[in-house]
XYZ file of C-alpha atoms in Angstrom:
123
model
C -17.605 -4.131 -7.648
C -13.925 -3.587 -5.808
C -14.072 -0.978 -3.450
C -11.136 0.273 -1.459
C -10.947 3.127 0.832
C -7.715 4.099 2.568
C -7.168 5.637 6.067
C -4.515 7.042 8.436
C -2.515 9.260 6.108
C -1.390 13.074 7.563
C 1.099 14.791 8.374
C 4.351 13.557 10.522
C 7.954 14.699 11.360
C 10.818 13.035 9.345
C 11.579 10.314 11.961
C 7.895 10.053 12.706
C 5.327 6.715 12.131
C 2.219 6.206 10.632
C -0.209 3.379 9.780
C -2.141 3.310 6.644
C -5.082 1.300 6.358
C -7.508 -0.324 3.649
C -10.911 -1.378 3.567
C -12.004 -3.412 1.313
C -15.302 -4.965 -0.300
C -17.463 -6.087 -2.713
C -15.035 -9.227 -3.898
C -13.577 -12.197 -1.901
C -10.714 -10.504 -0.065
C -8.842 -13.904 0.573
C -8.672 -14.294 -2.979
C -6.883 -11.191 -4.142
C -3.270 -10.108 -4.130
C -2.856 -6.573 -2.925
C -0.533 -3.703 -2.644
C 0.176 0.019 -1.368
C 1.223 2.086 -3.921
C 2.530 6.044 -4.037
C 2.888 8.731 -6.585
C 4.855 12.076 -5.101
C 3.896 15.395 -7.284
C 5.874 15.419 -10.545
C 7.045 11.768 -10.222
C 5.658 8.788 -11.297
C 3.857 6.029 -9.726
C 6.133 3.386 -7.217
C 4.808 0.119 -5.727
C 5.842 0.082 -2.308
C 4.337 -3.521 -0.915
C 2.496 -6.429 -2.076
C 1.362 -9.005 0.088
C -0.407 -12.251 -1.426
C -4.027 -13.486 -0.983
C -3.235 -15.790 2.093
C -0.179 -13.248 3.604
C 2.806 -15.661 3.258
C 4.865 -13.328 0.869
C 5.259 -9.900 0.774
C 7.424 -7.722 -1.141
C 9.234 -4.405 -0.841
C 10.617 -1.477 -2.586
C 14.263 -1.002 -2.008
C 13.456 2.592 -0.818
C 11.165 1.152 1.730
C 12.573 -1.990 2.771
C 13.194 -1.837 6.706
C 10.649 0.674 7.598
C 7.573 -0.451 5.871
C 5.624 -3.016 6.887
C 2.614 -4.482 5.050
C 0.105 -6.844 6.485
C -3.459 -8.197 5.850
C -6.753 -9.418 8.264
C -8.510 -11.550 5.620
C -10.991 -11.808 8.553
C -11.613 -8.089 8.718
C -11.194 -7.708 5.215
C -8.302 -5.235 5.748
C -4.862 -4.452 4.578
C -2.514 -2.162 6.266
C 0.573 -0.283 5.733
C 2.715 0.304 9.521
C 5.455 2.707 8.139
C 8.482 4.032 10.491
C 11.331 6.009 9.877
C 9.325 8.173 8.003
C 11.680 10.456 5.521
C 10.721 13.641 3.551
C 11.112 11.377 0.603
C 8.245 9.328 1.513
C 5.881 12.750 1.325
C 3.176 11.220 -2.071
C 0.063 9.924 -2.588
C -0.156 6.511 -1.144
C -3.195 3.564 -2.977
C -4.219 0.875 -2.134
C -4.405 -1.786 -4.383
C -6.100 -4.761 -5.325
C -5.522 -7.889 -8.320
C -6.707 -11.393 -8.617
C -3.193 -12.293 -10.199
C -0.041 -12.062 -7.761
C 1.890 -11.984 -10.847
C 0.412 -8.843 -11.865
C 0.781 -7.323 -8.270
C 3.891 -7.745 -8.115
C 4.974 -5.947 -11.181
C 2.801 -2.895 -10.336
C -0.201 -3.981 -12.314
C -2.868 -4.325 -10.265
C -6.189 -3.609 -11.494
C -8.045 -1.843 -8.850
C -7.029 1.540 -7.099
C -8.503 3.405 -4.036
C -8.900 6.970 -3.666
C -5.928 7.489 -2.152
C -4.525 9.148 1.224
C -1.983 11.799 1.463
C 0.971 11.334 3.200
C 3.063 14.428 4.265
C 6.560 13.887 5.974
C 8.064 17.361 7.098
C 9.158 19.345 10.121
């Protein structure tokens, strides 16, 4: 059974950095694609990053791209999210998610979700 708990979400100044983090279990982390995800209130859901099973390709959303960082410990079983140059437009939900198809990662498919942590950018 996937399991996937997020961490590290709050509040921060516009300007401000935070690091998101994943822990995963109960499948073969090295196996799966797997992506942060964000839904603000009233809007619908964006795929941030993907990064594949081994961590050789990662993607970005245009909004993102620059600031956002996504990376992986296959060791540690954890995926992470290092995001910088935080804006008020970045203020949503943020998921972590998890496929055994890259294909299906990548177009903002991915099977399992996380609980979510709240991200709040705002002075």
């Amino acid at each position: 059974q996937v399991q996937l708990v997020e961490s590290g979400g709050g509040l921060v100044q516009p300007g401000g950095s935070l690091r998101l983090s994943c822990a995963a279990s109960g499948f073969t982390f090295s196996s799966y694609a797997m992506s942060w995800s964000r839904q603000a209130p009233g809007k619908g859901r964006e795929l941030v990053a993907t990064i594949s099973p081994g961590g050789g390709r990662t993607t970005y959303a245009d909004s993102v791209k620059g600031r956002f960082t996504i990376s992986r410990d296959n060791a540690k079983q954890t995926m992470s999210l290092q995001m910088n140059s935080l804006k008020p437009e970045d203020t949503a939900m943020y998921y972590c998610n998890a496929d055994s198809s890259y294909r299906r990662t990548i177009e903002g498919r991915a099977g399992s979700w996380g609980q979510g942590t709240q991200v709040t950018v705002s002075s």
